Amino acid sequence: MAAVGELHQLHYTDMNSYFLNHGNSSGSGCESGSASSSFGTGLTGDVNSDQPLPFDPSEYLRDDLSTHSAFSQFMDNSLFQAVQSNGVNLPVDGGNSCVSKITGMNKPRTERIAFRMKSEVEIIDDGFKWRKYGKKSVKNSPNPRNYYKCSTEGCSVKKRVEKEKDDPSYVITTYEGIHNHVSPSMVYYTSQDAGSGQYYVSGYQISPGSEFARC
DNA sequence: CGATTTTGACCGGCGC
DNA sequence: GCGCCGGTCAAAATCG
């Protein structure tokens, strides 16, 4: 298997099952109906193993606007809310753990999630605004690793992006930390509950300026 | 002109 | 203690 040294310590997050679970459970906004069945193929109980993903998320990222939405929603909901700074607290689908983890389970350190996806470009617009702060060539790989920070003030989420050693058409993106804000590319709508009078998020859409919205 | 990228220097952890 | 390595800093360059 391929993977750059450190990634052996990580379990690749299975975006497919994320789409399955989150697309259905979160309800509003993202239509995941027919896509779910195709996402389901190839998923087995071993998604937690130290293996590359048994699928190619980029097929969906490239071609399917609803999946673009799903990815953006994933970034918003899952990374923003589910990944805790200590220990894993990610949604699980009845035995089929949809995520994975991550190093330092017992240590109070920042969570990390790695994605491997096929892409011609390294920079995948996940809805957040990133500022590059470093670039480093790593051992055992001819490809440099790029370091990004979330450019939103007060948010210290980082991500690393590098091309896979054995197949440069694959990009490995590692997210670290929790956004303390929502994605700037998402526009949320609120409604007021007639009973309680409280406001709640009734829906959202990708803002016209987003990369996703251009497809 | 402010924001972002580039890139070499610097720093800390780890193994020997 | 020393060197290697991954990660970050920060000044200069570039971009919009």
JSON list of C-alpha atoms (C1' of nucleotides) in Angstrom, two decimals:
[
{"chain": "A", "resi": 1, "resn": "MET", "atom": "CA", "xyz": [0.00, 0.00, 0.00]},
{"chain": "A", "resi": 2, "resn": "ALA", "atom": "CA", "xyz": [1.06, 3.36, -0.62]},
{"chain": "A", "resi": 3, "resn": "ALA", "atom": "CA", "xyz": [1.08, 5.96, 1.84]},
{"chain": "A", "resi": 4, "resn": "VAL", "atom": "CA", "xyz": [3.55, 8.16, 3.24]},
{"chain": "A", "resi": 5, "resn": "GLY", "atom": "CA", "xyz": [5.03, 7.11, 6.54]},
{"chain": "A", "resi": 6, "resn": "GLU", "atom": "CA", "xyz": [2.92, 9.06, 8.88]},
{"chain": "A", "resi": 7, "resn": "LEU", "atom": "CA", "xyz": [-0.29, 8.08, 7.25]},
{"chain": "A", "resi": 8, "resn": "HIS", "atom": "CA", "xyz": [0.15, 4.59, 8.51]},
{"chain": "A", "resi": 9, "resn": "GLN", "atom": "CA", "xyz": [-0.71, 6.04, 11.85]},
{"chain": "A", "resi": 10, "resn": "LEU", "atom": "CA", "xyz": [-3.97, 7.34, 10.57]},
{"chain": "A", "resi": 11, "resn": "HIS", "atom": "CA", "xyz": [-7.06, 5.70, 9.34]},
{"chain": "A", "resi": 12, "resn": "TYR", "atom": "CA", "xyz": [-8.40, 7.23, 6.26]},
{"chain": "A", "resi": 13, "resn": "THR", "atom": "CA", "xyz": [-11.75, 8.72, 6.87]},
{"chain": "A", "resi": 14, "resn": "ASP", "atom": "CA", "xyz": [-14.35, 7.07, 4.78]},
{"chain": "A", "resi": 15, "resn": "MET", "atom": "CA", "xyz": [-16.12, 9.91, 3.10]},
{"chain": "A", "resi": 16, "resn": "ASN", "atom": "CA", "xyz": [-18.58, 7.63, 1.43]},
{"chain": "A", "resi": 17, "resn": "SER", "atom": "CA", "xyz": [-20.11, 6.42, 4.62]},
{"chain": "A", "resi": 18, "resn": "TYR", "atom": "CA", "xyz": [-19.95, 9.95, 5.88]},
{"chain": "A", "resi": 19, "resn": "PHE", "atom": "CA", "xyz": [-22.16, 10.99, 3.04]},
{"chain": "A", "resi": 20, "resn": "LEU", "atom": "CA", "xyz": [-24.43, 8.07, 3.76]},
{"chain": "A", "resi": 21, "resn": "ASN", "atom": "CA", "xyz": [-24.80, 8.75, 7.42]},
{"chain": "A", "resi": 22, "resn": "HIS", "atom": "CA", "xyz": [-24.73, 12.49, 7.51]},
{"chain": "A", "resi": 23, "resn": "GLY", "atom": "CA", "xyz": [-26.68, 13.02, 4.38]},
{"chain": "A", "resi": 24, "resn": "ASN", "atom": "CA", "xyz": [-29.54, 11.07, 5.83]},
{"chain": "A", "resi": 25, "resn": "SER", "atom": "CA", "xyz": [-29.38, 12.03, 9.42]},
{"chain": "A", "resi": 26, "resn": "SER", "atom": "CA", "xyz": [-28.92, 15.72, 9.14]},
{"chain": "A", "resi": 27, "resn": "GLY", "atom": "CA", "xyz": [-31.93, 15.95, 6.95]},
{"chain": "A", "resi": 28, "resn": "SER", "atom": "CA", "xyz": [-32.15, 19.37, 5.51]},
{"chain": "A", "resi": 29, "resn": "GLY", "atom": "CA", "xyz": [-30.58, 20.74, 2.44]},
{"chain": "A", "resi": 30, "resn": "CYS", "atom": "CA", "xyz": [-28.69, 17.89, 0.92]},
{"chain": "A", "resi": 31, "resn": "GLU", "atom": "CA", "xyz": [-30.40, 15.41, -1.31]},
{"chain": "A", "resi": 32, "resn": "SER", "atom": "CA", "xyz": [-28.52, 12.18, -1.09]},
{"chain": "A", "resi": 33, "resn": "GLY", "atom": "CA", "xyz": [-31.16, 9.73, -2.26]},
{"chain": "A", "resi": 34, "resn": "SER", "atom": "CA", "xyz": [-29.96, 7.83, -5.27]},
{"chain": "A", "resi": 35, "resn": "ALA", "atom": "CA", "xyz": [-26.39, 8.60, -4.57]},
{"chain": "A", "resi": 36, "resn": "SER", "atom": "CA", "xyz": [-26.56, 6.61, -1.39]},
{"chain": "A", "resi": 37, "resn": "SER", "atom": "CA", "xyz": [-26.80, 3.31, -3.12]},
{"chain": "A", "resi": 38, "resn": "SER", "atom": "CA", "xyz": [-23.78, 3.89, -5.22]},
{"chain": "A", "resi": 39, "resn": "PHE", "atom": "CA", "xyz": [-21.88, 5.19, -2.27]},
{"chain": "A", "resi": 40, "resn": "GLY", "atom": "CA", "xyz": [-22.72, 2.01, -0.46]},
{"chain": "A", "resi": 41, "resn": "THR", "atom": "CA", "xyz": [-20.96, -0.31, -2.81]},
{"chain": "A", "resi": 42, "resn": "GLY", "atom": "CA", "xyz": [-17.60, -1.41, -1.67]},
{"chain": "A", "resi": 43, "resn": "LEU", "atom": "CA", "xyz": [-18.16, -0.44, 1.89]},
{"chain": "A", "resi": 44, "resn": "THR", "atom": "CA", "xyz": [-17.42, -3.15, 4.30]},
{"chain": "A", "resi": 45, "resn": "GLY", "atom": "CA", "xyz": [-16.86, -3.54, 7.96]},
{"chain": "A", "resi": 46, "resn": "ASP", "atom": "CA", "xyz": [-13.20, -3.05, 7.59]},
{"chain": "A", "resi": 47, "resn": "VAL", "atom": "CA", "xyz": [-13.30, 0.63, 6.95]},
{"chain": "A", "resi": 48, "resn": "ASN", "atom": "CA", "xyz": [-11.32, 1.11, 10.10]},
{"chain": "A", "resi": 49, "resn": "SER", "atom": "CA", "xyz": [-8.35, -0.77, 8.89]},
{"chain": "A", "resi": 50, "resn": "ASP", "atom": "CA", "xyz": [-5.17, 0.94, 7.90]},
{"chain": "A", "resi": 51, "resn": "GLN", "atom": "CA", "xyz": [-5.93, 0.76, 4.27]},
{"chain": "A", "resi": 52, "resn": "PRO", "atom": "CA", "xyz": [-6.52, 3.18, 1.50]},
{"chain": "A", "resi": 53, "resn": "LEU", "atom": "CA", "xyz": [-10.09, 3.93, 0.72]},
{"chain": "A", "resi": 54, "resn": "PRO", "atom": "CA", "xyz": [-11.77, 1.23, -1.34]},
{"chain": "A", "resi": 55, "resn": "PHE", "atom": "CA", "xyz": [-13.33, 3.87, -3.51]},
{"chain": "A", "resi": 56, "resn": "ASP", "atom": "CA", "xyz": [-12.60, 7.07, -5.27]},
{"chain": "A", "resi": 57, "resn": "PRO", "atom": "CA", "xyz": [-14.38, 10.04, -3.74]},
{"chain": "A", "resi": 58, "resn": "SER", "atom": "CA", "xyz": [-13.21, 12.34, -6.45]},
{"chain": "A", "resi": 59, "resn": "GLU", "atom": "CA", "xyz": [-15.52, 10.68, -8.92]},
{"chain": "A", "resi": 60, "resn": "TYR", "atom": "CA", "xyz": [-18.34, 12.19, -6.96]},
{"chain": "A", "resi": 61, "resn": "LEU", "atom": "CA", "xyz": [-16.60, 15.40, -6.11]},
{"chain": "A", "resi": 62, "resn": "ARG", "atom": "CA", "xyz": [-15.98, 16.04, -9.72]},
{"chain": "A", "resi": 63, "resn": "ASP", "atom": "CA", "xyz": [-19.25, 15.08, -11.25]},
{"chain": "A", "resi": 64, "resn": "ASP", "atom": "CA", "xyz": [-22.01, 15.40, -8.76]},
{"chain": "A", "resi": 65, "resn": "LEU", "atom": "CA", "xyz": [-23.10, 18.75, -7.44]},
{"chain": "A", "resi": 66, "resn": "SER", "atom": "CA", "xyz": [-25.10, 17.10, -4.70]},
{"chain": "A", "resi": 67, "resn": "THR", "atom": "CA", "xyz": [-21.93, 15.48, -3.54]},
{"chain": "A", "resi": 68, "resn": "HIS", "atom": "CA", "xyz": [-20.18, 18.77, -3.60]},
{"chain": "A", "resi": 69, "resn": "SER", "atom": "CA", "xyz": [-22.86, 19.90, -1.24]},
{"chain": "A", "resi": 70, "resn": "ALA", "atom": "CA", "xyz": [-22.38, 16.78, 0.78]},
{"chain": "A", "resi": 71, "resn": "PHE", "atom": "CA", "xyz": [-18.69, 17.40, 1.05]},
{"chain": "A", "resi": 72, "resn": "SER", "atom": "CA", "xyz": [-19.21, 20.95, 2.08]},
{"chain": "A", "resi": 73, "resn": "GLN", "atom": "CA", "xyz": [-21.80, 19.80, 4.53]},
{"chain": "A", "resi": 74, "resn": "PHE", "atom": "CA", "xyz": [-19.37, 17.22, 5.78]},
{"chain": "A", "resi": 75, "resn": "MET", "atom": "CA", "xyz": [-16.79, 19.87, 6.37]},
{"chain": "A", "resi": 76, "resn": "ASP", "atom": "CA", "xyz": [-19.29, 22.00, 8.18]},
{"chain": "A", "resi": 77, "resn": "ASN", "atom": "CA", "xyz": [-21.08, 19.45, 10.28]},
{"chain": "A", "resi": 78, "resn": "SER", "atom": "CA", "xyz": [-18.58, 16.77, 10.88]},
{"chain": "A", "resi": 79, "resn": "LEU", "atom": "CA", "xyz": [-15.33, 18.53, 11.26]},
{"chain": "A", "resi": 80, "resn": "PHE", "atom": "CA", "xyz": [-16.85, 21.52, 12.92]},
{"chain": "A", "resi": 81, "resn": "GLN", "atom": "CA", "xyz": [-18.93, 19.65, 15.42]},
{"chain": "A", "resi": 82, "resn": "ALA", "atom": "CA", "xyz": [-18.04, 16.02, 15.68]},
{"chain": "A", "resi": 83, "resn": "VAL", "atom": "CA", "xyz": [-14.33, 15.93, 15.98]},
{"chain": "A", "resi": 84, "resn": "GLN", "atom": "CA", "xyz": [-13.44, 16.67, 19.54]},
{"chain": "A", "resi": 85, "resn": "SER", "atom": "CA", "xyz": [-10.09, 17.83, 20.69]},
{"chain": "A", "resi": 86, "resn": "ASN", "atom": "CA", "xyz": [-9.79, 14.88, 22.99]},
{"chain": "A", "resi": 87, "resn": "GLY", "atom": "CA", "xyz": [-10.82, 11.43, 21.94]},
{"chain": "A", "resi": 88, "resn": "VAL", "atom": "CA", "xyz": [-13.00, 10.49, 19.05]},
{"chain": "A", "resi": 89, "resn": "ASN", "atom": "CA", "xyz": [-16.59, 11.46, 19.11]},
{"chain": "A", "resi": 90, "resn": "LEU", "atom": "CA", "xyz": [-17.68, 10.90, 15.60]},
{"chain": "A", "resi": 91, "resn": "PRO", "atom": "CA", "xyz": [-21.04, 9.59, 14.54]},
{"chain": "A", "resi": 92, "resn": "VAL", "atom": "CA", "xyz": [-21.19, 5.87, 14.11]},
{"chain": "A", "resi": 93, "resn": "ASP", "atom": "CA", "xyz": [-23.59, 3.89, 12.01]},
{"chain": "A", "resi": 94, "resn": "GLY", "atom": "CA", "xyz": [-24.55, 0.78, 13.87]},
{"chain": "A", "resi": 95, "resn": "GLY", "atom": "CA", "xyz": [-21.28, -1.02, 13.94]},
{"chain": "A", "resi": 96, "resn": "ASN", "atom": "CA", "xyz": [-20.05, 0.49, 10.72]},
{"chain": "A", "resi": 97, "resn": "SER", "atom": "CA", "xyz": [-17.89, 3.11, 12.15]},
{"chain": "A", "resi": 98, "resn": "CYS", "atom": "CA", "xyz": [-17.93, 5.82, 9.57]},
{"chain": "A", "resi": 99, "resn": "VAL", "atom": "CA", "xyz": [-14.78, 7.30, 10.77]},
{"chain": "A", "resi": 100, "resn": "SER", "atom": "CA", "xyz": [-11.73, 6.48, 11.81]},
{"chain": "A", "resi": 101, "resn": "LYS", "atom": "CA", "xyz": [-9.07, 7.78, 13.66]},
{"chain": "A", "resi": 102, "resn": "ILE", "atom": "CA", "xyz": [-6.44, 9.23, 14.27]},
{"chain": "A", "resi": 103, "resn": "THR", "atom": "CA", "xyz": [-3.46, 9.33, 16.40]},
{"chain": "A", "resi": 104, "resn": "GLY", "atom": "CA", "xyz": [-3.11, 10.05, 20.06]},
{"chain": "A", "resi": 105, "resn": "MET", "atom": "CA", "xyz": [-6.36, 8.50, 21.20]},
{"chain": "A", "resi": 106, "resn": "ASN", "atom": "CA", "xyz": [-5.23, 8.71, 24.80]},
{"chain": "A", "resi": 107, "resn": "LYS", "atom": "CA", "xyz": [-3.33, 11.90, 24.52]},
{"chain": "A", "resi": 108, "resn": "PRO", "atom": "CA", "xyz": [-4.77, 15.36, 24.81]},
{"chain": "A", "resi": 109, "resn": "ARG", "atom": "CA", "xyz": [-3.79, 16.38, 21.36]},
{"chain": "A", "resi": 110, "resn": "THR", "atom": "CA", "xyz": [-5.52, 17.77, 18.37]},
{"chain": "A", "resi": 111, "resn": "GLU", "atom": "CA", "xyz": [-7.55, 15.42, 16.26]},
{"chain": "A", "resi": 112, "resn": "ARG", "atom": "CA", "xyz": [-6.56, 14.71, 12.74]},
{"chain": "A", "resi": 113, "resn": "ILE", "atom": "CA", "xyz": [-8.44, 13.23, 9.84]},
{"chain": "A", "resi": 114, "resn": "ALA", "atom": "CA", "xyz": [-6.87, 12.28, 6.56]},
{"chain": "A", "resi": 115, "resn": "PHE", "atom": "CA", "xyz": [-8.60, 12.05, 3.22]},
{"chain": "A", "resi": 116, "resn": "ARG", "atom": "CA", "xyz": [-7.23, 10.46, 0.14]},
{"chain": "A", "resi": 117, "resn": "MET", "atom": "CA", "xyz": [-8.90, 11.48, -3.04]},
{"chain": "A", "resi": 118, "resn": "LYS", "atom": "CA", "xyz": [-8.19, 11.52, -6.70]},
{"chain": "A", "resi": 119, "resn": "SER", "atom": "CA", "xyz": [-7.76, 15.00, -8.02]},
{"chain": "A", "resi": 120, "resn": "GLU", "atom": "CA", "xyz": [-5.81, 16.86, -10.65]},
{"chain": "A", "resi": 121, "resn": "VAL", "atom": "CA", "xyz": [-5.43, 19.77, -8.32]},
{"chain": "A", "resi": 122, "resn": "GLU", "atom": "CA", "xyz": [-4.08, 19.75, -4.81]},
{"chain": "A", "resi": 123, "resn": "ILE", "atom": "CA", "xyz": [-6.28, 22.51, -3.57]},
{"chain": "A", "resi": 124, "resn": "ILE", "atom": "CA", "xyz": [-9.78, 21.29, -2.95]},
{"chain": "A", "resi": 125, "resn": "ASP", "atom": "CA", "xyz": [-12.20, 24.01, -1.99]},
{"chain": "A", "resi": 126, "resn": "ASP", "atom": "CA", "xyz": [-13.93, 22.73, 1.11]},
{"chain": "A", "resi": 127, "resn": "GLY", "atom": "CA", "xyz": [-15.69, 25.99, 1.74]},
{"chain": "A", "resi": 128, "resn": "PHE", "atom": "CA", "xyz": [-13.17, 27.39, 4.17]},
{"chain": "A", "resi": 129, "resn": "LYS", "atom": "CA", "xyz": [-10.55, 29.99, 3.48]},
{"chain": "A", "resi": 130, "resn": "TRP", "atom": "CA", "xyz": [-7.00, 28.76, 3.90]},
{"chain": "A", "resi": 131, "resn": "ARG", "atom": "CA", "xyz": [-3.68, 30.57, 4.08]},
{"chain": "A", "resi": 132, "resn": "LYS", "atom": "CA", "xyz": [-0.54, 28.74, 3.18]},
{"chain": "A", "resi": 133, "resn": "TYR", "atom": "CA", "xyz": [2.18, 29.02, 5.79]},
{"chain": "A", "resi": 134, "resn": "GLY", "atom": "CA", "xyz": [4.71, 26.41, 4.84]},
{"chain": "A", "resi": 135, "resn": "LYS", "atom": "CA", "xyz": [5.95, 23.90, 2.38]},
{"chain": "A", "resi": 136, "resn": "LYS", "atom": "CA", "xyz": [8.23, 21.02, 3.14]},
{"chain": "A", "resi": 137, "resn": "SER", "atom": "CA", "xyz": [9.63, 18.12, 1.25]},
{"chain": "A", "resi": 138, "resn": "VAL", "atom": "CA", "xyz": [9.24, 15.00, 3.31]},
{"chain": "A", "resi": 139, "resn": "LYS", "atom": "CA", "xyz": [11.29, 11.90, 3.42]},
{"chain": "A", "resi": 140, "resn": "ASN", "atom": "CA", "xyz": [10.10, 8.91, 1.44]},
{"chain": "A", "resi": 141, "resn": "SER", "atom": "CA", "xyz": [8.17, 11.06, -0.96]},
{"chain": "A", "resi": 142, "resn": "PRO", "atom": "CA", "xyz": [9.24, 13.08, -3.95]},
{"chain": "A", "resi": 143, "resn": "ASN", "atom": "CA", "xyz": [6.29, 15.39, -3.47]},
{"chain": "A", "resi": 144, "resn": "PRO", "atom": "CA", "xyz": [6.37, 18.36, -1.13]},
{"chain": "A", "resi": 145, "resn": "ARG", "atom": "CA", "xyz": [3.86, 18.75, 1.64]},
{"chain": "A", "resi": 146, "resn": "ASN", "atom": "CA", "xyz": [1.99, 22.03, 1.90]},
{"chain": "A", "resi": 147, "resn": "TYR", "atom": "CA", "xyz": [0.77, 23.50, 5.16]},
{"chain": "A", "resi": 148, "resn": "TYR", "atom": "CA", "xyz": [-2.33, 25.65, 5.46]},
{"chain": "A", "resi": 149, "resn": "LYS", "atom": "CA", "xyz": [-4.07, 27.47, 8.30]},
{"chain": "A", "resi": 150, "resn": "CYS", "atom": "CA", "xyz": [-7.66, 28.59, 8.35]},
{"chain": "A", "resi": 151, "resn": "SER", "atom": "CA", "xyz": [-7.46, 32.29, 7.67]},
{"chain": "A", "resi": 152, "resn": "THR", "atom": "CA", "xyz": [-10.51, 33.12, 9.74]},
{"chain": "A", "resi": 153, "resn": "GLU", "atom": "CA", "xyz": [-9.47, 35.14, 12.73]},
{"chain": "A", "resi": 154, "resn": "GLY", "atom": "CA", "xyz": [-9.33, 33.12, 15.91]},
{"chain": "A", "resi": 155, "resn": "CYS", "atom": "CA", "xyz": [-9.60, 29.80, 14.12]},
{"chain": "A", "resi": 156, "resn": "SER", "atom": "CA", "xyz": [-6.48, 27.69, 14.28]},
{"chain": "A", "resi": 157, "resn": "VAL", "atom": "CA", "xyz": [-7.51, 24.73, 12.18]},
{"chain": "A", "resi": 158, "resn": "LYS", "atom": "CA", "xyz": [-4.73, 23.45, 10.00]},
{"chain": "A", "resi": 159, "resn": "LYS", "atom": "CA", "xyz": [-4.52, 21.19, 7.02]},
{"chain": "A", "resi": 160, "resn": "ARG", "atom": "CA", "xyz": [-1.72, 19.50, 5.18]},
{"chain": "A", "resi": 161, "resn": "VAL", "atom": "CA", "xyz": [-1.90, 18.64, 1.53]},
{"chain": "A", "resi": 162, "resn": "GLU", "atom": "CA", "xyz": [0.41, 16.37, -0.35]},
{"chain": "A", "resi": 163, "resn": "LYS", "atom": "CA", "xyz": [0.33, 14.19, -3.40]},
{"chain": "A", "resi": 164, "resn": "GLU", "atom": "CA", "xyz": [0.56, 10.50, -2.90]},
{"chain": "A", "resi": 165, "resn": "LYS", "atom": "CA", "xyz": [3.99, 9.11, -3.43]},
{"chain": "A", "resi": 166, "resn": "ASP", "atom": "CA", "xyz": [3.08, 6.22, -5.69]},
{"chain": "A", "resi": 167, "resn": "ASP", "atom": "CA", "xyz": [0.30, 7.87, -7.62]},
{"chain": "A", "resi": 168, "resn": "PRO", "atom": "CA", "xyz": [0.49, 11.65, -7.93]},
{"chain": "A", "resi": 169, "resn": "SER", "atom": "CA", "xyz": [-3.05, 11.72, -9.25]},
{"chain": "A", "resi": 170, "resn": "TYR", "atom": "CA", "xyz": [-4.13, 11.11, -5.67]},
{"chain": "A", "resi": 171, "resn": "VAL", "atom": "CA", "xyz": [-4.03, 13.88, -3.10]},
{"chain": "A", "resi": 172, "resn": "ILE", "atom": "CA", "xyz": [-3.85, 13.29, 0.63]},
{"chain": "A", "resi": 173, "resn": "THR", "atom": "CA", "xyz": [-5.40, 16.02, 2.74]},
{"chain": "A", "resi": 174, "resn": "THR", "atom": "CA", "xyz": [-5.05, 15.96, 6.52]},
{"chain": "A", "resi": 175, "resn": "TYR", "atom": "CA", "xyz": [-7.24, 18.20, 8.63]},
{"chain": "A", "resi": 176, "resn": "GLU", "atom": "CA", "xyz": [-6.26, 19.06, 12.18]},
{"chain": "A", "resi": 177, "resn": "GLY", "atom": "CA", "xyz": [-8.41, 20.83, 14.70]},
{"chain": "A", "resi": 178, "resn": "ILE", "atom": "CA", "xyz": [-11.92, 22.18, 14.92]},
{"chain": "A", "resi": 179, "resn": "HIS", "atom": "CA", "xyz": [-13.27, 25.25, 13.19]},
{"chain": "A", "resi": 180, "resn": "ASN", "atom": "CA", "xyz": [-14.76, 27.69, 15.66]},
{"chain": "A", "resi": 181, "resn": "HIS", "atom": "CA", "xyz": [-16.99, 29.12, 12.96]},
{"chain": "A", "resi": 182, "resn": "VAL", "atom": "CA", "xyz": [-19.13, 27.95, 10.09]},
{"chain": "A", "resi": 183, "resn": "SER", "atom": "CA", "xyz": [-17.95, 27.76, 6.54]},
{"chain": "A", "resi": 184, "resn": "PRO", "atom": "CA", "xyz": [-17.90, 31.20, 4.94]},
{"chain": "A", "resi": 185, "resn": "SER", "atom": "CA", "xyz": [-19.17, 29.64, 1.73]},
{"chain": "A", "resi": 186, "resn": "MET", "atom": "CA", "xyz": [-22.38, 28.44, 3.31]},
{"chain": "A", "resi": 187, "resn": "VAL", "atom": "CA", "xyz": [-25.40, 30.65, 3.72]},
{"chain": "A", "resi": 188, "resn": "TYR", "atom": "CA", "xyz": [-27.72, 29.52, 6.48]},
{"chain": "A", "resi": 189, "resn": "TYR", "atom": "CA", "xyz": [-31.40, 30.25, 6.82]},
{"chain": "A", "resi": 190, "resn": "THR", "atom": "CA", "xyz": [-33.11, 30.39, 10.16]},
{"chain": "A", "resi": 191, "resn": "SER", "atom": "CA", "xyz": [-36.71, 29.95, 11.08]},
{"chain": "A", "resi": 192, "resn": "GLN", "atom": "CA", "xyz": [-38.57, 30.57, 14.26]},
{"chain": "A", "resi": 193, "resn": "ASP", "atom": "CA", "xyz": [-40.23, 27.68, 15.98]},
{"chain": "A", "resi": 194, "resn": "ALA", "atom": "CA", "xyz": [-43.86, 28.49, 16.49]},
{"chain": "A", "resi": 195, "resn": "GLY", "atom": "CA", "xyz": [-44.01, 26.63, 19.76]},
{"chain": "A", "resi": 196, "resn": "SER", "atom": "CA", "xyz": [-40.91, 27.65, 21.59]},
{"chain": "A", "resi": 197, "resn": "GLY", "atom": "CA", "xyz": [-40.24, 30.85, 19.75]},
{"chain": "A", "resi": 198, "resn": "GLN", "atom": "CA", "xyz": [-36.65, 29.79, 19.32]},
{"chain": "A", "resi": 199, "resn": "TYR", "atom": "CA", "xyz": [-34.76, 30.16, 16.09]},
{"chain": "A", "resi": 200, "resn": "TYR", "atom": "CA", "xyz": [-33.25, 27.19, 14.38]},
{"chain": "A", "resi": 201, "resn": "VAL", "atom": "CA", "xyz": [-31.36, 26.50, 11.19]},
{"chain": "A", "resi": 202, "resn": "SER", "atom": "CA", "xyz": [-33.96, 25.54, 8.66]},
{"chain": "A", "resi": 203, "resn": "GLY", "atom": "CA", "xyz": [-31.70, 25.19, 5.69]},
{"chain": "A", "resi": 204, "resn": "TYR", "atom": "CA", "xyz": [-28.63, 26.35, 3.92]},
{"chain": "A", "resi": 205, "resn": "GLN", "atom": "CA", "xyz": [-27.17, 26.79, 0.52]},
{"chain": "A", "resi": 206, "resn": "ILE", "atom": "CA", "xyz": [-23.77, 27.27, -0.95]},
{"chain": "A", "resi": 207, "resn": "SER", "atom": "CA", "xyz": [-23.05, 30.87, -1.61]},
{"chain": "A", "resi": 208, "resn": "PRO", "atom": "CA", "xyz": [-22.68, 31.88, -5.27]},
{"chain": "A", "resi": 209, "resn": "GLY", "atom": "CA", "xyz": [-18.99, 32.61, -4.83]},
{"chain": "A", "resi": 210, "resn": "SER", "atom": "CA", "xyz": [-18.11, 29.12, -3.73]},
{"chain": "A", "resi": 211, "resn": "GLU", "atom": "CA", "xyz": [-16.12, 26.75, -5.83]},
{"chain": "A", "resi": 212, "resn": "PHE", "atom": "CA", "xyz": [-18.86, 24.18, -5.41]},
{"chain": "A", "resi": 213, "resn": "ALA", "atom": "CA", "xyz": [-21.50, 26.51, -6.71]},
{"chain": "A", "resi": 214, "resn": "ARG", "atom": "CA", "xyz": [-19.71, 26.96, -10.00]},
{"chain": "A", "resi": 215, "resn": "CYS", "atom": "CA", "xyz": [-20.32, 23.42, -11.13]},
{"chain": "B", "resi": 1, "resn": "DC", "atom": "C1'", "xyz": [-1.84, 48.61, -0.22]},
{"chain": "B", "resi": 2, "resn": "DG", "atom": "C1'", "xyz": [-3.52, 44.73, 2.25]},
{"chain": "B", "resi": 3, "resn": "DA", "atom": "C1'", "xyz": [-3.64, 39.81, 1.76]},
{"chain": "B", "resi": 4, "resn": "DT", "atom": "C1'", "xyz": [-1.42, 35.82, 0.37]},
{"chain": "B", "resi": 5, "resn": "DT", "atom": "C1'", "xyz": [2.46, 32.97, -1.16]},
{"chain": "B", "resi": 6, "resn": "DT", "atom": "C1'", "xyz": [7.22, 31.67, -1.20]},
{"chain": "B", "resi": 7, "resn": "DT", "atom": "C1'", "xyz": [11.11, 29.92, 0.94]},
{"chain": "B", "resi": 8, "resn": "DG", "atom": "C1'", "xyz": [15.07, 29.53, 3.95]},
{"chain": "B", "resi": 9, "resn": "DA", "atom": "C1'", "xyz": [15.77, 29.61, 8.86]},
{"chain": "B", "resi": 10, "resn": "DC", "atom": "C1'", "xyz": [14.58, 28.04, 13.11]},
{"chain": "B", "resi": 11, "resn": "DC", "atom": "C1'", "xyz": [12.78, 24.91, 16.66]},
{"chain": "B", "resi": 12, "resn": "DG", "atom": "C1'", "xyz": [11.42, 20.75, 19.16]},
{"chain": "B", "resi": 13, "resn": "DG", "atom": "C1'", "xyz": [10.89, 15.76, 19.38]},
{"chain": "B", "resi": 14, "resn": "DC", "atom": "C1'", "xyz": [12.96, 11.51, 18.79]},
{"chain": "B", "resi": 15, "resn": "DG", "atom": "C1'", "xyz": [16.31, 7.83, 17.95]},
{"chain": "B", "resi": 16, "resn": "DC", "atom": "C1'", "xyz": [20.96, 6.53, 18.28]},
{"chain": "C", "resi": 1, "resn": "DG", "atom": "C1'", "xyz": [24.90, 15.27, 22.81]},
{"chain": "C", "resi": 2, "resn": "DC", "atom": "C1'", "xyz": [24.14, 15.07, 17.96]},
{"chain": "C", "resi": 3, "resn": "DG", "atom": "C1'", "xyz": [21.83, 14.70, 13.77]},
{"chain": "C", "resi": 4, "resn": "DC", "atom": "C1'", "xyz": [17.62, 13.86, 11.31]},
{"chain": "C", "resi": 5, "resn": "DC", "atom": "C1'", "xyz": [13.09, 15.12, 10.36]},
{"chain": "C", "resi": 6, "resn": "DG", "atom": "C1'", "xyz": [8.59, 17.29, 10.46]},
{"chain": "C", "resi": 7, "resn": "DG", "atom": "C1'", "xyz": [6.38, 21.48, 11.53]},
{"chain": "C", "resi": 8, "resn": "DT", "atom": "C1'", "xyz": [6.29, 26.54, 12.03]},
{"chain": "C", "resi": 9, "resn": "DC", "atom": "C1'", "xyz": [7.95, 31.26, 11.61]},
{"chain": "C", "resi": 10, "resn": "DA", "atom": "C1'", "xyz": [8.73, 35.37, 9.30]},
{"chain": "C", "resi": 11, "resn": "DA", "atom": "C1'", "xyz": [10.77, 38.44, 5.87]},
{"chain": "C", "resi": 12, "resn": "DA", "atom": "C1'", "xyz": [10.56, 39.23, 1.14]},
{"chain": "C", "resi": 13, "resn": "DA", "atom": "C1'", "xyz": [8.12, 38.73, -3.01]},
{"chain": "C", "resi": 14, "resn": "DT", "atom": "C1'", "xyz": [3.97, 38.51, -5.43]},
{"chain": "C", "resi": 15, "resn": "DC", "atom": "C1'", "xyz": [-0.84, 39.11, -6.30]},
{"chain": "C", "resi": 16, "resn": "DG", "atom": "C1'", "xyz": [-5.37, 41.27, -6.80]}
]
